[in-house]
C-alpha angles and dihedrals in degrees: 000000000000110000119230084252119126098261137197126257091233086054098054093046086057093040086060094041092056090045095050082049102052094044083051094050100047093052127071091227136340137183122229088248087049082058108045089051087046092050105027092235128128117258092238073071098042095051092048089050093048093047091050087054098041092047082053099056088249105125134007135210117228125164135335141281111238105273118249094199110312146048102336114256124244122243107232115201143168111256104229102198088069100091133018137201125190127217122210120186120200115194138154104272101009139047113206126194124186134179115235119199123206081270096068077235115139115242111171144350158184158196153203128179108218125142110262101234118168086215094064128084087258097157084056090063087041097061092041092060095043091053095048102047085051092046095046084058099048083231109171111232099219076081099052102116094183150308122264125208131186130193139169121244149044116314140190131259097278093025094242086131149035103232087189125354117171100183087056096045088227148113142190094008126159110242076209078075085068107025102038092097100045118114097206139053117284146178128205114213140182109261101231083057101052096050085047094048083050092049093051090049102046097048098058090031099122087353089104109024094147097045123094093179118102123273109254120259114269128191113206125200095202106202121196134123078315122036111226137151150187145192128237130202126163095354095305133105110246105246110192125211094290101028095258099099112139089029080149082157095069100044105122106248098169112019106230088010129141119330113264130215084254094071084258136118125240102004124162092250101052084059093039107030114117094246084070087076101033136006082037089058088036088244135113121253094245090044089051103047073045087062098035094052093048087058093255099173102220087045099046080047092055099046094053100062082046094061088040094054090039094053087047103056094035080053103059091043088057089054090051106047108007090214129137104274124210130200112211141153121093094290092063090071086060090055103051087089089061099044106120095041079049085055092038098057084045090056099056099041089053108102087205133053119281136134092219093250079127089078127066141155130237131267104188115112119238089252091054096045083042086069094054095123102053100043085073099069078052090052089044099044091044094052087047097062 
């Protein structure tokens, strides 16, 4: 929001064109009264507003809303072909690439399957990907905002390198290895960020449209094959002091405990990684919440002792930063069905009062938390009109 300092008249003409455009974003369509209700700005303000961002390819109008009375209002919209970010997913056994529109929305992707090794020419393959899915779409790349990159594992200060990544099966590797070749700007982030940082995103995306204040604050225990988090606050990823806050994975949850993937003994992520309910029991996941549901006694057993160890570790993170926590990555869509017993056990293991509403999973879809990254370059670019 605007401080109580004294302020330019150029400032406060950007301040409300940022404001009519992110009303305008955040909503499917919307017409200039709408906005000036919604704002509290004349519509002399509104119109020159609309006619900058129009003039800039920003927004479109297309149609009418259904007349009350009088001259039917225009739907005002964002055009979402303006502007353009590109994802770019690195895993063990598969490199994925998606185009993402001004929208967030996904319009198009693709994949290879191809072994990640520090000693090939990986970053060859990347580019490649990243060309042809432009080109396929006949995107111009005057719109390319950036290039997003995710990876799993522990990186330096300024990202320019993976300190450990076991899934990987790699350490100390230059991200330039990757990122050397590409024509446009780019960032390489952790993977369990970036899906939190989508999930953020995407769940307030049109949910305050009429709000200028900051988002709160959220803490995510991403839980995949690797159990990672993050913390997001004002539309940035929490950093720490160097770069590992929100490394929920690695928290000691039985001292001398079973041997994690980081060489250590008892961490968070050898309890709550995925392969504890499936590749562990020499099932697959699906196979293993099947058996479960149907009352299977090694797998209700097993589950048991998940949940325990989940609401443990989601529990000590609650006493230390009293923040919204989120639970993501692609085994939270197995747990919505055990959501209340997952808020229930919270409950009862809280020293202070609370009714668990401070817990949730996430809704986000595993496309859309795959995108983290580039959505980014959207977040940034909006923020900047």
């Amino acid at each position: 929001m605007i401080s109580s300092q004294k302020i330019t008249t150029s400032e406060v003409r950007k301040y409300n064109k940022n404001r009519i455009f992110k009303l305008i974003y955040n909503s499917s369509a919307i017409s200039r009264q709408e906005i000036a209700d919604t704002l509290g700005l004349s519509l002399p303000t509104i119109n020159q507003n609309i006619k900058l961002l129009k003039d800039s390819g920003l927004i479109v109008m297309e149609g009418s809303f259904d007349s009350t009375g009088g001259r039917k209002a225009q739907m005002i919209m964002v055009n979402a072909d303006a502007r353009f970010a590109i994802s770019v997913n690195v895993r063990a056994n598969e490199l994925k690439v998606a185009l993402i529109d001004l929208n967030g929305e996904i319009r198009s992707q693709k994949s290879v399957d191809i072994e990640f090794s520090p000693e090939s020419d990986y970053g060859v393959k990347v580019s490649e990907l990243v060309d042809d899915i432009i080109e396929e779409n006949n995107i111009n790349t005057d719109n390319i905002l950036g290039i997003g990159i995710t990876m799993p594992g522990i990186f330096n200060s300024d990202n320019t390198m993976i300190i450990s990544s076991p899934p990987l099966n790699t350490r100390d590797y230059k991200t330039d290895n990757i990122t050397s070749r590409l024509k446009y700007d780019y960032t390489v982030q952790n993977d369990a960020r970036a899906s939190a940082f989508a999930d953020y995103w995407y769940s307030h995306k049109n949910e305050n449209a009429h709000m200028d204040e900051s988002y709160h604050d959220k803490f995510y225990l991403m839980i995949n094959d690797g159990v990672g988090g993050a913390c997001v606050s004002n539309d940035k990823i929490v950093q720490g002091e160097h770069n590992r806050y929100g490394e929920f994975g690695h928290m000691t949850l039985y001292p001398d405990g079973r041997k994690c993937m980081c060489g250590k003994k008892g961490c968070v992520e050898s309890y709550l990684s995925a392969r504890n309910l499936s590749s562990d029991l020499g099932i697959q996941i699906d196979e293993f919440f099947k058996k479960a549901s149907e009352g299977d006694a090694q797998c209700v057993k097993v589950l048991d002792e998940y949940l325990d160890n989940l609401t443990t570790g989601i529990n000590n993170l609650y006493v230390i930063f009293d923040r919204d926590i989120v639970i993501g990555g692609f085994v939270s869509r197995y747990l919505l069905e055990y959501e209340e017993n997952i808020r229930q056990r919270l409950i009862d293991k809280y020293s202070f009062d609370t009714d668990g509403r401070y817990f949730s999973i996430s809704s986000c879809t595993s496309e859309r938390t795959d995108t983290g990254a580039a959505i980014m370059f959207l977040s940034e670019f909006i923020n900047s009109i």
